[in-house]
Amino acid sequence: MGEQCNKMIYRGRLQGSSQCVRKGVVERDGRSYCKQHDPVARHERAKARQEKFNREHSAKKEAFRLARVAPELLAALEAVIDLAEKTPGTAYTISGSVMAQVRSAVAKANTSRKGRTEQ
């Protein structure tokens, strides 16, 4: 396997293409390839890059989705608090622990929103 890598590399307009100067260490379909240009290894690296991108993209996509609906959720929680305070003893009564969680979430959201607008 002392042959040179068979991959042709484009080196710019002035130099054009030339053969990779590395020694071939893998043989695929009767051709020698270095570790960088081995078609199987290249495919695996590309697949790993794509999977990493998909993971990061899905996390960003979820964060944008939540950011888009957060104002509506905050308004709904504030409406629940108002309704529960205005109509005690009706079907809109919420247990104390749940109401405390709702108030805490609304207070936290309002605090972080104020911090963002002041920056």
Short mmCIF file of C-alpha atoms in Angstrom, two decimals, residues 48-117:
data_model
loop_
_atom_site.label_atom_id
_atom_site.label_comp_id
_atom_site.label_asym_id
_atom_site.label_seq_id
_atom_site.Cartn_x
_atom_site.Cartn_y
_atom_site.Cartn_z
CA ALA A 48 -21.58 12.79 12.49
CA ARG A 49 -21.50 16.51 11.52
CA GLN A 50 -25.08 16.31 10.25
CA GLU A 51 -26.30 14.58 13.43
CA LYS A 52 -24.61 17.23 15.58
CA PHE A 53 -26.19 20.00 13.50
CA ASN A 54 -29.63 18.36 13.76
CA ARG A 55 -29.34 18.12 17.56
CA GLU A 56 -28.28 21.76 17.92
CA HIS A 57 -30.86 22.96 15.40
CA SER A 58 -33.72 21.13 17.09
CA ALA A 59 -32.74 22.64 20.46
CA LYS A 60 -32.64 26.15 18.95
CA LYS A 61 -35.92 25.54 17.15
CA GLU A 62 -37.58 24.50 20.42
CA ALA A 63 -36.18 27.56 22.21
CA PHE A 64 -37.54 29.88 19.49
CA ARG A 65 -40.91 28.15 19.64
CA LEU A 66 -41.10 28.61 23.41
CA ALA A 67 -39.99 32.24 23.13
CA ARG A 68 -42.73 32.86 20.57
CA VAL A 69 -45.52 31.45 22.78
CA ALA A 70 -44.17 32.71 26.13
CA PRO A 71 -46.02 36.07 26.05
CA GLU A 72 -49.33 34.30 25.39
CA LEU A 73 -48.71 31.82 28.19
CA LEU A 74 -47.80 34.65 30.56
CA ALA A 75 -50.98 36.53 29.66
CA ALA A 76 -53.04 33.38 30.23
CA LEU A 77 -51.48 32.83 33.65
CA GLU A 78 -52.11 36.45 34.61
CA ALA A 79 -55.74 36.03 33.52
CA VAL A 80 -56.05 32.91 35.68
CA ILE A 81 -54.72 34.81 38.69
CA ASP A 82 -57.13 37.71 38.10
CA LEU A 83 -60.09 35.38 37.64
CA ALA A 84 -59.25 33.34 40.73
CA GLU A 85 -58.88 36.49 42.85
CA LYS A 86 -62.11 38.08 41.57
CA THR A 87 -64.28 34.98 42.00
CA PRO A 88 -63.31 33.16 45.20
CA GLY A 89 -65.31 30.06 46.09
CA THR A 90 -66.41 29.29 42.52
CA ALA A 91 -65.28 26.77 39.93
CA TYR A 92 -62.24 28.97 39.30
CA THR A 93 -60.79 28.35 42.75
CA ILE A 94 -57.23 27.08 42.52
CA SER A 95 -55.43 25.25 45.30
CA GLY A 96 -52.99 27.38 47.28
CA SER A 97 -49.86 25.53 46.17
CA VAL A 98 -50.79 25.73 42.48
CA MET A 99 -51.64 29.42 42.82
CA ALA A 100 -48.30 30.02 44.53
CA GLN A 101 -46.50 28.30 41.64
CA VAL A 102 -48.45 30.35 39.09
CA ARG A 103 -47.69 33.61 40.92
CA SER A 104 -44.02 32.65 41.22
CA ALA A 105 -43.80 31.87 37.49
CA VAL A 106 -45.50 35.13 36.54
CA ALA A 107 -43.25 37.14 38.88
CA LYS A 108 -40.15 35.46 37.48
CA ALA A 109 -41.27 36.10 33.90
CA ASN A 110 -42.04 39.74 34.63
CA THR A 111 -38.68 40.21 36.36
CA SER A 112 -36.73 38.72 33.46
CA ARG A 113 -38.78 40.69 30.94
CA LYS A 114 -38.01 43.97 32.75
CA GLY A 115 -34.31 43.09 32.80
CA ARG A 116 -34.31 42.51 29.03
CA THR A 117 -36.07 45.77 28.21
#
